[in-house]
Coordinates of C-alpha atoms in Angstrom, one line a residue:
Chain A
X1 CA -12.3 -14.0 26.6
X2 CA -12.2 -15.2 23.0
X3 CA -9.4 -12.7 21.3
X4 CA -9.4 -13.4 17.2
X5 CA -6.1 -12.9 15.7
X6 CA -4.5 -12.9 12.0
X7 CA -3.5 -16.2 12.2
X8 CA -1.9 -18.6 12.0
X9 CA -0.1 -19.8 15.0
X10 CA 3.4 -18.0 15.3
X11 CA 2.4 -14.8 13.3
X12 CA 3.5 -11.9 14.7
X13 CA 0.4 -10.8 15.2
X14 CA 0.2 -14.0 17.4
X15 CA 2.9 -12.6 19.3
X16 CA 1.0 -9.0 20.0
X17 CA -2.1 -11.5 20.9
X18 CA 0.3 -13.1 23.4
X19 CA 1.7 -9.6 24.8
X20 CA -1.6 -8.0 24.9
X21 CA -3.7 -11.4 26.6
X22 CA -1.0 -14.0 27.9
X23 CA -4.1 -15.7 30.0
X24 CA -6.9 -15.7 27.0
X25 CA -8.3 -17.8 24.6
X26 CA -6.4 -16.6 21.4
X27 CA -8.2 -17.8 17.8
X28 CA -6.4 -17.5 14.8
X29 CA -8.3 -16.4 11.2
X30 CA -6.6 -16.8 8.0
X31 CA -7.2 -13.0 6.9
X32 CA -7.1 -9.4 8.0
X33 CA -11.0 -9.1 6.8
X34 CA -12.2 -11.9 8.9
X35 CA -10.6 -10.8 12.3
X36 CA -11.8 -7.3 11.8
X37 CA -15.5 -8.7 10.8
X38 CA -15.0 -11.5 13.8
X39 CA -15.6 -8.7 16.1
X40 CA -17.7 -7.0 14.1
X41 CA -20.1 -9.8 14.5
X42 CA -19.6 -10.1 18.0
X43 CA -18.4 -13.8 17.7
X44 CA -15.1 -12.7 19.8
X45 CA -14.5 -10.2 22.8
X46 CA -11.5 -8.8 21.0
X47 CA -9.3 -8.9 17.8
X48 CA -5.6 -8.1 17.2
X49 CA -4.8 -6.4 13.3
X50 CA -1.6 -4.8 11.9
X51 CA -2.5 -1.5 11.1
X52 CA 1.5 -0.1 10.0
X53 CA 4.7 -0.8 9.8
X54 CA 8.5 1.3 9.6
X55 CA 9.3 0.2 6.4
X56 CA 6.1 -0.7 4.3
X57 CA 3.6 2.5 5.9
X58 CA 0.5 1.6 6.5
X59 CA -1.7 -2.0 5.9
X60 CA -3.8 -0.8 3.3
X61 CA -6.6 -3.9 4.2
X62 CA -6.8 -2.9 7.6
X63 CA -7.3 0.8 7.3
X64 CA -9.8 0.5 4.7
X65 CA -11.8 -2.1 6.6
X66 CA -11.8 -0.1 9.9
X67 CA -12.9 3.2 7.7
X68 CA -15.7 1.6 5.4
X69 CA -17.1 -2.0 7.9
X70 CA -16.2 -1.2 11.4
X71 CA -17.7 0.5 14.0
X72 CA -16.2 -1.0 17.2
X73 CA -13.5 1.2 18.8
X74 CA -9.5 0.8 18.9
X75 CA -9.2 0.2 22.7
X76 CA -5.0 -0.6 22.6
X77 CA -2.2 0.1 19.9
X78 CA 1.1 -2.4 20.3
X79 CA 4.2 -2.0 18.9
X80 CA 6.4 -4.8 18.6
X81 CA 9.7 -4.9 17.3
X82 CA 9.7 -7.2 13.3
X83 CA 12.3 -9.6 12.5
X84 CA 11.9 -11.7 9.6
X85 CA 13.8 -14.5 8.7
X86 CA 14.2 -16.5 5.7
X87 CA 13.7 -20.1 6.4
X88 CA 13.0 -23.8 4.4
X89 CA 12.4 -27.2 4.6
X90 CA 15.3 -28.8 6.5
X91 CA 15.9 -31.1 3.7
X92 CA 16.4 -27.8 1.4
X93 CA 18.8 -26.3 3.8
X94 CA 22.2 -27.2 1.6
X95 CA 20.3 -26.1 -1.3
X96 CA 18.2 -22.7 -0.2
X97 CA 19.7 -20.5 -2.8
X98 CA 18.2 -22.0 -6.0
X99 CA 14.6 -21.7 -4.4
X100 CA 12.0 -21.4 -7.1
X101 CA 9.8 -19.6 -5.1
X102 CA 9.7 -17.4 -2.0
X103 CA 6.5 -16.7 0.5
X104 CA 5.3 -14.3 2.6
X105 CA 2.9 -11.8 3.5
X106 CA 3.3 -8.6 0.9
X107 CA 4.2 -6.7 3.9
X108 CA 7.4 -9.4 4.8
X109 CA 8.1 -9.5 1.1
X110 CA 8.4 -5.6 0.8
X111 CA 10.4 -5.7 4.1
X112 CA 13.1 -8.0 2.9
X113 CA 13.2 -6.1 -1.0
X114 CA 16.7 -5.6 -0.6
X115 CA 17.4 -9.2 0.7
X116 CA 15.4 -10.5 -2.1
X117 CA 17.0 -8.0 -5.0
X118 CA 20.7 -9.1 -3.8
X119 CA 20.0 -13.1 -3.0
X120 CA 17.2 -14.6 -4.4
X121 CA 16.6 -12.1 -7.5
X122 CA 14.0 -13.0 -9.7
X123 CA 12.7 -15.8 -8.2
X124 CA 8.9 -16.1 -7.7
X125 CA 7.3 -14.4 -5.1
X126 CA 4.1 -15.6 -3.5
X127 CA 1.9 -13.6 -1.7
X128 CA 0.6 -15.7 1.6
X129 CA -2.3 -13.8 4.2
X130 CA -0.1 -13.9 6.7
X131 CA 4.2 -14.3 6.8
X132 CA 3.6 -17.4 9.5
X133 CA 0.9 -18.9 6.5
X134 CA 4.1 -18.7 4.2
X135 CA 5.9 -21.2 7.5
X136 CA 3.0 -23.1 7.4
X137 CA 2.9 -24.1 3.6
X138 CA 6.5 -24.7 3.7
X139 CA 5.9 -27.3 6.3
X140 CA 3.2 -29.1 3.9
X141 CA 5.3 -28.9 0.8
X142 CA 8.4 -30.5 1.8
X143 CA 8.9 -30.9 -1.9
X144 CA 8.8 -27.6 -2.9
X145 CA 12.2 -26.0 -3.3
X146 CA 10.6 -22.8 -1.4
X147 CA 11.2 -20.4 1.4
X148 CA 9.4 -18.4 3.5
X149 CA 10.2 -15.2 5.0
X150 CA 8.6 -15.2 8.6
X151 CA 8.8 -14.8 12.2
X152 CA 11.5 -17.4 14.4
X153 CA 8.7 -18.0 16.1
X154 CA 6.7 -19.8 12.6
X155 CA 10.2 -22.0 12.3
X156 CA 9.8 -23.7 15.7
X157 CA 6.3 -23.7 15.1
X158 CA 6.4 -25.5 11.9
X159 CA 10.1 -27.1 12.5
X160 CA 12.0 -25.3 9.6
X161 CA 15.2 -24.2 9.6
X162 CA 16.2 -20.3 9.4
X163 CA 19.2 -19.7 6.9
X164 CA 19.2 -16.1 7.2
X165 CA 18.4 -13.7 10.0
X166 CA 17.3 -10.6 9.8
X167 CA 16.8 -10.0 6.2
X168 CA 14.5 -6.4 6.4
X169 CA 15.8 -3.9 5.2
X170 CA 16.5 -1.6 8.3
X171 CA 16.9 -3.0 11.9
X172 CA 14.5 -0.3 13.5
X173 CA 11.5 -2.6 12.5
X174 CA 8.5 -2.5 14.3
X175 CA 4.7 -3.0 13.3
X176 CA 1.7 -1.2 15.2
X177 CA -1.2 -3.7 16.2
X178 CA -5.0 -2.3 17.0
X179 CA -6.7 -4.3 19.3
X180 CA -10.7 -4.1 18.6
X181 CA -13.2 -4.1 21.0
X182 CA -16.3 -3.3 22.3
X183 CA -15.2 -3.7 25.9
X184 CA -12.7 -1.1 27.6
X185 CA -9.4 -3.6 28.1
X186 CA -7.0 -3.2 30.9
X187 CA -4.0 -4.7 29.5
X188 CA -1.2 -5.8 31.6
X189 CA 1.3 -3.4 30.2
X190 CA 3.1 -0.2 30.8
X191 CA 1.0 2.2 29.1
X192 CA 3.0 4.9 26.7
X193 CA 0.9 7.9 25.5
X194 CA -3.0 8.5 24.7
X195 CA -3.7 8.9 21.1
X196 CA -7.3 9.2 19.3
X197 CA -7.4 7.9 15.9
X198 CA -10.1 9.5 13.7
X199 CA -11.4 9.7 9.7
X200 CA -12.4 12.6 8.0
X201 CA -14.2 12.9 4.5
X202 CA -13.5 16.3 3.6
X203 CA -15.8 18.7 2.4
X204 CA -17.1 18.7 -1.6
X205 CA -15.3 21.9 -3.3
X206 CA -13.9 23.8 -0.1
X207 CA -10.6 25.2 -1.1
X208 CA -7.9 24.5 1.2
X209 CA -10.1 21.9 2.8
X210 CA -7.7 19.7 4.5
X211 CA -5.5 22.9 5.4
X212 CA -8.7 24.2 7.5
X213 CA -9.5 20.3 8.8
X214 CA -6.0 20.7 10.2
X215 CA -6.1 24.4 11.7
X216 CA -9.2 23.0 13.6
X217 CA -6.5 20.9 15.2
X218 CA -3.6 23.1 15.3
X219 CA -4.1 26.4 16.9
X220 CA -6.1 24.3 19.7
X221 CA -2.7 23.0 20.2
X222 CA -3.7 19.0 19.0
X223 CA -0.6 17.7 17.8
X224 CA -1.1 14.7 15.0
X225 CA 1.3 11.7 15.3
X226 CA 0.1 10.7 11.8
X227 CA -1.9 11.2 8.6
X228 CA -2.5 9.4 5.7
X229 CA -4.7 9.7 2.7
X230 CA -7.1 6.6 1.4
X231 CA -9.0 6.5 -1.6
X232 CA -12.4 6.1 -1.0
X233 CA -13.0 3.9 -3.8
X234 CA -14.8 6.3 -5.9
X235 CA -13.3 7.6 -8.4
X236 CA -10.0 8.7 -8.6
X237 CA -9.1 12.2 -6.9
X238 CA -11.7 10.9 -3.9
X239 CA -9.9 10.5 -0.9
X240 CA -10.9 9.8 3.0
X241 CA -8.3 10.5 6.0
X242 CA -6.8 8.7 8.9
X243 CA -5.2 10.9 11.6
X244 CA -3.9 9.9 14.9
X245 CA -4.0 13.1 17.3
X246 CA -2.4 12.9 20.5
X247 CA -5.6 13.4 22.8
X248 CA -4.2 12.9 26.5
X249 CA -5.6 15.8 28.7
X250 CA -7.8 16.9 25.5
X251 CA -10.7 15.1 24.9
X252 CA -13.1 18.2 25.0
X253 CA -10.3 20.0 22.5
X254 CA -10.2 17.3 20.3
X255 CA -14.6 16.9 20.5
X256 CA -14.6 20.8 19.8
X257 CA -12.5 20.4 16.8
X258 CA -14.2 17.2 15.7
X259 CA -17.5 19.0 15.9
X260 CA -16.7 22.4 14.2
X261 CA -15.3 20.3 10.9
X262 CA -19.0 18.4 11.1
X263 CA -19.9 22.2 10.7
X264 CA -17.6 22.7 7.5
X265 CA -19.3 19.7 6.1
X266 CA -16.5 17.6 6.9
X267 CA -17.6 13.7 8.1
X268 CA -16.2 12.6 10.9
X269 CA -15.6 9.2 12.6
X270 CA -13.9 8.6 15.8
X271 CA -12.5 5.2 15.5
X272 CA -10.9 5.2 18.5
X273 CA -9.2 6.5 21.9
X274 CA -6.5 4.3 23.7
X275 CA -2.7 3.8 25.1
X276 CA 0.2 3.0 23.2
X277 CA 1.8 -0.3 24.7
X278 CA 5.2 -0.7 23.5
X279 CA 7.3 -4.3 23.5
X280 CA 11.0 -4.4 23.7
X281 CA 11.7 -7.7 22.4
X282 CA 9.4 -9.6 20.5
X283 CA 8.3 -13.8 20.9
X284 CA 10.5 -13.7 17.8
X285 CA 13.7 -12.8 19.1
X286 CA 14.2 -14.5 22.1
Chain B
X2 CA 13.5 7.4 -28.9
X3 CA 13.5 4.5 -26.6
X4 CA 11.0 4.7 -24.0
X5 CA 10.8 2.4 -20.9
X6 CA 7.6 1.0 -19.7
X7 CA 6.8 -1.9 -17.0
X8 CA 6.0 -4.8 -19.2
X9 CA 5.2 -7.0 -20.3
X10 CA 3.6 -6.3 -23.7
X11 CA 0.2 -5.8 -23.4
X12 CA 0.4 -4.4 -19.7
X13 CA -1.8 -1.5 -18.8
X14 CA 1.2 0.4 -18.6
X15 CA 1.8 -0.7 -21.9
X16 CA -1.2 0.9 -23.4
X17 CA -0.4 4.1 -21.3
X18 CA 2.9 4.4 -23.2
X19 CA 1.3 3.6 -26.7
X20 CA -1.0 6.5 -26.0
X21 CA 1.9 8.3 -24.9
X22 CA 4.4 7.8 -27.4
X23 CA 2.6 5.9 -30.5
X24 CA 5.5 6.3 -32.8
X25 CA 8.5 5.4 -30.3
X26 CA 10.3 2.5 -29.5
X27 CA 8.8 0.9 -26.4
X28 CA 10.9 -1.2 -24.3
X29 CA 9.2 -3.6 -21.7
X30 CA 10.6 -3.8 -18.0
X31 CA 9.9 -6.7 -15.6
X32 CA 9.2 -4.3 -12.6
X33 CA 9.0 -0.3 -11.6
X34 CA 12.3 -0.2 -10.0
X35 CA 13.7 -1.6 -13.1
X36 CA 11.8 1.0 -15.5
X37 CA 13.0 3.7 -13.3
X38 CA 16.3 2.9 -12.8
X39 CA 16.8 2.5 -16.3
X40 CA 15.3 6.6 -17.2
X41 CA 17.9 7.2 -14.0
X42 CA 20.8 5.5 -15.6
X43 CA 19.9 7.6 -19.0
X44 CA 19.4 4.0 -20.6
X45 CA 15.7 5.4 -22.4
X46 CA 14.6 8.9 -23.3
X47 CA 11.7 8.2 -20.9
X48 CA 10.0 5.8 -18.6
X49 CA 6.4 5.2 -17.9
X50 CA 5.1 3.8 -14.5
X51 CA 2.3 3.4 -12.5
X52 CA 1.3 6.0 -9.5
X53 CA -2.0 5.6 -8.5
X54 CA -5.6 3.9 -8.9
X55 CA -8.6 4.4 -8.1
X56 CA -9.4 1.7 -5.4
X57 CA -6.1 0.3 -4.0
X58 CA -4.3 4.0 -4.0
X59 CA -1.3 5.0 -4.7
X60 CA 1.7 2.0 -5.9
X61 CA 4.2 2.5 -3.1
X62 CA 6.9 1.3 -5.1
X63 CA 6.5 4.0 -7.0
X64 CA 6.2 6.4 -5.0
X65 CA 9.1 5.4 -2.6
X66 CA 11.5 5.4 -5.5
X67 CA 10.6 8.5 -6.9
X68 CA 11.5 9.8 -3.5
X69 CA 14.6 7.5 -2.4
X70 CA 16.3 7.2 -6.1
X71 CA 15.0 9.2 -9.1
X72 CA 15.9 12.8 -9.6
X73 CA 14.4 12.6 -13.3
X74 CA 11.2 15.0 -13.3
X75 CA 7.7 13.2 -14.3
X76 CA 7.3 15.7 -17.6
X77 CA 3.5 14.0 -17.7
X78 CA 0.3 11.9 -16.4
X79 CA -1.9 9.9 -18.2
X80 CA -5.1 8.4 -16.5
X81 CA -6.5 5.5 -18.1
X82 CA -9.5 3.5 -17.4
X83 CA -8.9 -0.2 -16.1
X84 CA -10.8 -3.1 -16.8
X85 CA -10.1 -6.3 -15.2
X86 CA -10.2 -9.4 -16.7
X87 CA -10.5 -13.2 -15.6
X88 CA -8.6 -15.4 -18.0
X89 CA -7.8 -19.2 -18.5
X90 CA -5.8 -21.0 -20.8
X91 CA -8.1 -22.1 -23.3
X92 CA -7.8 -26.0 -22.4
X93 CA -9.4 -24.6 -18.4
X94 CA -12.2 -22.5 -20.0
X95 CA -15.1 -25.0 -19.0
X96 CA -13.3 -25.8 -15.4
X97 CA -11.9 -22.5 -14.1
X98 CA -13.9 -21.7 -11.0
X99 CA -12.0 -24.8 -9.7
X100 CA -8.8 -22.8 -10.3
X101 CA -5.9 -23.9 -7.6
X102 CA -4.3 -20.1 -8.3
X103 CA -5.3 -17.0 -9.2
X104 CA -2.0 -14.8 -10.4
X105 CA -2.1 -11.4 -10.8
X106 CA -0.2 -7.8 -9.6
X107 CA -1.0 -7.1 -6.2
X108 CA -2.8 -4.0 -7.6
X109 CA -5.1 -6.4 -9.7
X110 CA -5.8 -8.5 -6.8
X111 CA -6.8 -5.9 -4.6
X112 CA -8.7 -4.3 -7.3
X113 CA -10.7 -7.7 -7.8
X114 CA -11.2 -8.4 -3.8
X115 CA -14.8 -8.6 -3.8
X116 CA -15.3 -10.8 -7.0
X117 CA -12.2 -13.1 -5.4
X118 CA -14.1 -13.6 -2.1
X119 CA -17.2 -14.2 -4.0
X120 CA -16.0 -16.1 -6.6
X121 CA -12.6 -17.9 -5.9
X122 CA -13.3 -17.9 -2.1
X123 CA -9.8 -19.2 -0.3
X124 CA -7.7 -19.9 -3.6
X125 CA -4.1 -19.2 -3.4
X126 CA -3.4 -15.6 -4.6
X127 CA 0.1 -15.3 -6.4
X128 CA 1.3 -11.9 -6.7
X129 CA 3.3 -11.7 -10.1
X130 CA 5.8 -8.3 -11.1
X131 CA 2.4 -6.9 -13.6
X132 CA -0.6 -8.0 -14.4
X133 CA 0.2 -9.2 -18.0
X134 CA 2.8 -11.2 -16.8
X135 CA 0.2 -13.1 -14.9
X136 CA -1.6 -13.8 -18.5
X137 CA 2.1 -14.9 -19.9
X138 CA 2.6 -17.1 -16.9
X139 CA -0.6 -18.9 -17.6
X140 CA 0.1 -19.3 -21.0
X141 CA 3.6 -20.8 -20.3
X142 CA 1.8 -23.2 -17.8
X143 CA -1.2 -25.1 -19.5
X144 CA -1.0 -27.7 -17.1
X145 CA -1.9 -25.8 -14.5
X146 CA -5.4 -25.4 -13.1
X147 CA -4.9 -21.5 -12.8
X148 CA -6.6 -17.8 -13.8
X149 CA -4.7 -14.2 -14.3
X150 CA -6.4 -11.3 -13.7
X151 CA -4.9 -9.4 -16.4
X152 CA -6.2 -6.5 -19.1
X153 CA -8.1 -7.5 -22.2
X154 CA -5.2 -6.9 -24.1
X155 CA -2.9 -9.4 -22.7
X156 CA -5.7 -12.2 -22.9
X157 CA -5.3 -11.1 -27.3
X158 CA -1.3 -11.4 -27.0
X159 CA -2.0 -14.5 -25.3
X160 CA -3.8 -16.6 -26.3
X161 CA -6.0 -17.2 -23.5
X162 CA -9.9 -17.1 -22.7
X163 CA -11.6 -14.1 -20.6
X164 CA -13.9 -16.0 -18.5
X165 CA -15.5 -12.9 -16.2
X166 CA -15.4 -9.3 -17.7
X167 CA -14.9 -6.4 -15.8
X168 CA -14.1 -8.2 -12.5
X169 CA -12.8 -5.4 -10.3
X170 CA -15.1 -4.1 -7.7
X171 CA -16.1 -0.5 -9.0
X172 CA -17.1 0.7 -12.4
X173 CA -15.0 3.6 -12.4
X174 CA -11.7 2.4 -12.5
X175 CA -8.8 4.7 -13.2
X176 CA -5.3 3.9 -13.3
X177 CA -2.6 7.4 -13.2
X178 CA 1.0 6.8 -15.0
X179 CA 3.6 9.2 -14.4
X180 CA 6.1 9.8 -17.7
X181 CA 9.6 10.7 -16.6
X182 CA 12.1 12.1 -18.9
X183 CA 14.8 14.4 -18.8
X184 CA 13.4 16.1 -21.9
X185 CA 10.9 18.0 -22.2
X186 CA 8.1 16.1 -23.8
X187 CA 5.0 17.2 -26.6
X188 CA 2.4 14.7 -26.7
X189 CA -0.3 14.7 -29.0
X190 CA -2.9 14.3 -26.6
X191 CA -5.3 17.1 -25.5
X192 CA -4.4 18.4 -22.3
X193 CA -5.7 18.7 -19.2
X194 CA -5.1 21.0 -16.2
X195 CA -1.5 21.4 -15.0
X196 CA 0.1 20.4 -11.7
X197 CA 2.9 20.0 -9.5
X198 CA 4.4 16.7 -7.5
X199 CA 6.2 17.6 -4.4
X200 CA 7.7 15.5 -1.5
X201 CA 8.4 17.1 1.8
X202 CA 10.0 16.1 5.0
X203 CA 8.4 17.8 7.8
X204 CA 10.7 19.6 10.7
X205 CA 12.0 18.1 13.5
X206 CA 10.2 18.8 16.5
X207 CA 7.9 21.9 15.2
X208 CA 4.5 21.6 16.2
X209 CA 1.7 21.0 13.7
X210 CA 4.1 21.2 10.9
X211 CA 2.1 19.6 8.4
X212 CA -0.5 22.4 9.4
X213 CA 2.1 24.9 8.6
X214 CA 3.2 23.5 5.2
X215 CA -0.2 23.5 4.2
X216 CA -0.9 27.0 5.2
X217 CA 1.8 28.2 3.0
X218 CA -0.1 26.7 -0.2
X219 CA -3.2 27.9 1.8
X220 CA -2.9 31.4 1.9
X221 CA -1.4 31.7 -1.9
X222 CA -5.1 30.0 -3.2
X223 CA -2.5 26.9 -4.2
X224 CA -5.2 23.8 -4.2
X225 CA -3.8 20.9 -3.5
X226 CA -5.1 17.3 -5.2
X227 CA -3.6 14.6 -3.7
X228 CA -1.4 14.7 -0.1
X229 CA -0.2 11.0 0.8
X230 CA 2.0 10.1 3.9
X231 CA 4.6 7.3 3.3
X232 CA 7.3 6.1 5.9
X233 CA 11.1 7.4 5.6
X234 CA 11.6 3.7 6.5
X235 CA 13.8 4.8 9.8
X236 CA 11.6 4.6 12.5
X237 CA 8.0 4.3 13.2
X238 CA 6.2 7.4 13.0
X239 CA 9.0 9.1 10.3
X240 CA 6.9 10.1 7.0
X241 CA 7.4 12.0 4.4
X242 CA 4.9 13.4 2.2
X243 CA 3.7 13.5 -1.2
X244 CA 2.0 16.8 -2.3
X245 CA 0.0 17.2 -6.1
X246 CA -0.5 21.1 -6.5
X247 CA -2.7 22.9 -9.2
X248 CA -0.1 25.1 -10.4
X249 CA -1.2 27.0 -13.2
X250 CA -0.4 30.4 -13.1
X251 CA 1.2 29.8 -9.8
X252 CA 4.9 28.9 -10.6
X253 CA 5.9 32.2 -8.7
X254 CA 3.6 31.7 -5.4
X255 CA 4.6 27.8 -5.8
X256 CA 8.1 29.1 -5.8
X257 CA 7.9 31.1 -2.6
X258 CA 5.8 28.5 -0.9
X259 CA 8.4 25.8 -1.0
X260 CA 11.2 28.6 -0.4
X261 CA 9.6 29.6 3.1
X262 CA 9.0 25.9 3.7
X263 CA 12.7 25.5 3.9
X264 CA 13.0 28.3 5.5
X265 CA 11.1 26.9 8.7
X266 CA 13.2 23.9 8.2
X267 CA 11.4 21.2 6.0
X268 CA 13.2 19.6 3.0
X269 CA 11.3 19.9 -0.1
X270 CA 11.8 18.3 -3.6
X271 CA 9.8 18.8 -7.0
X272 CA 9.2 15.7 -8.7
X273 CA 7.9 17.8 -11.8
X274 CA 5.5 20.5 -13.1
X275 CA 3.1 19.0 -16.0
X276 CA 0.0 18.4 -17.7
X277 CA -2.6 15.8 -17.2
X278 CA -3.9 13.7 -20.0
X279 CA -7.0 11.5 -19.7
X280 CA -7.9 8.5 -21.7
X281 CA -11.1 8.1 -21.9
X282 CA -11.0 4.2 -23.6
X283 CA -8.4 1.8 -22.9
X284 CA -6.9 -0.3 -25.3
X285 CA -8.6 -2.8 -23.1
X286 CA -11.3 -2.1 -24.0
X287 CA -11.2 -1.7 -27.6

């Protein structure tokens, strides 16, 4: 099977890709948009996103790409423990601290806020699609006085050296990855709990709309792992909804609910059922 | 009195505050933390950042230090339109769809997604502290091949040349700006309806909390506008919440909501009671 990842080699969505489908073909793409649309297409089986993470919530891209371009279903979620690193050129390694400019993904950037306020404060930061991209510029531009924050895995990859480990802000890091497809996957893994992820616009000028969306949920005893609001791009004040429900042993609960807030005038859109898989130690840390 | 804005001049946040405060002293800040650390520290008489737009949501900075660090009440909102602008240093005008960079605040690039995939297909995004410090960049670097996205405004204070109007994705773009101050404030601005900003951390271990919570506005006809999940940064699957209420004529129920709230265990905190004040042109557009 052809599995499209965001790319490039080392990412830690690599890393997922590798946990998830050690013995497949894994293709990198440079963005979030063209992995989700990959699939979309049909020009892969399968395709591995970021979809949230501990300390920057969720990956705006990603949700709002699944809500407003995808139809194919979330068959796995994996979470994988995030260490970032801050790593150069190993001809900048004496000199790291007077970088002019520091890469990453906005996620690893916002990760490491701290790191950056107390060591490298107010140098440039770059925005790269992906922390490993950040890795793989640094490799090209050996006469940039740069660093990257990205995986351990990006510096053998790309043959820089780290000078700082661990620079998020919390240790308890850990990003959740949906793998995309149309075909039901049997992964590998010990399989944690069953959760169904679904949208919701809310009905137009129903008071209390989102409390009654909810109560369809609650006093069928659905318990919701998460919520979070979107705008939908309108105007502002318009939102859409993503809620994980935990669904093992419930699916003609949660179908009932789902069907009685159609009723309300509520739009629904299951975008997926499937097991959590969760790794211990990442590519990156061993 | 000294009022705090993130800068630079001729930011959108910049013409939030003018509409704000037209006969104050307006102080730029390089970046949110910075403006509302500064309203923290009693350094100004109020600050004025940005919350929320339209297409990329809510600005998690923002939000995350209002929660984390501030304890200074938003006494105000102004919505503003946005329009996004392309602009060159003059010298780049005829060449600027070969651009090597595109700079802007990661708000601006997101807002601009579709005309960047369209338009600037695969060139290097640089995420800069505001969007008029993208326009200030480009006119400090003349030698280089690059384009801010940056308000209308900034390309006047500039110096540079808008080469694609109205670039972001939607027509109806709206930015909101929260003014905090420990005073209370009187603009001279015709308000709007008034509401509430809440956080709440659900709790521990009580089924369909969030369901619970809500009922308490529920029942009391408490409408809510705006709920938003955002990570307590501990561990995956922590949130805390972000609650806009309609509170006119409600203080009372409001009051007793967030009393019983505690009561069942969940931590609440009011971020502030106050008006909202549209804009209905921007400075930008002017």
């Amino acid at each position: 099977m052809d599995i499209a990842y965001l790319g490039p080699v080392a990412s830690f969505t690599h890393s997922a890709a590798q946990y998830a489908f050690p013995d497949e073909n894994l293709v990198p793409l440079g963005a979030i948009p063209d992995a989700i649309m990959a699939i979309q297409k049909g020009e892969v089986d399968a395709a591995v996103v970021p979809i949230e993470n501990t300390i920057e919530g969720g990956v705006n891209i990603t949700l709002d790409y699944l809500f407003h371009f995808a139809d194919v279903p979330i068959q796995a979620e994996i979470v994988l423990p995030i260490a970032q690193h801050v790593m150069v050129h190993p001809k900048n390694e004496a000199v790291w601290k007077s970088a002019q400019k520091v890469l990453s993904h906005p996620q690893g950037l916002a990760q490491c806020a701290k790191f950056l306020q107390d060591h490298l404060y107010g140098v440039e930061q770059i925005a790269t699609p992906s922390t490993a991209y950040a890795a793989k510029w640094i490799k090209e531009h050996p006469d940039e006085l740069a660093a990257a924050i990205s995986p351990e895995m990006a510096a053998t990859e790309y043959g820089l050296h780290v000078v700082q480990n661990n620079a998020q802000d919390i240790e308890l890091n850990q990003t959740r990855f949906a793998v995309l497809s149309r075909k039901e996957l049997k992964l590998s893994l010990p399989a944690d709990e069953e959760k169904t992820s679904i949208s919701v616009i809310l009905p137009n000028n129903l008071p209390g709309a989102l409390h009654k969306v909810l109560s369809a949920f609650a006093w069928r005893d659905i318990d919701l792992s998460k919520i979070e609001s979107r705008p939908l791009k309108t105007s502002l004040g318009e939102y859409f909804f993503l809620i994980d429900l935990y669904s093992s042993k419930k699916t003609e609960l949660v179908q009932n609910a789902l069907s009685e807030i159609a009723l309300l005038g509520g739009e629904t859109k299951v975008l997926g059922t499937y097991h959590v898989f969760r790794i211990l130690t990442s590519n990156g840390e061993e």
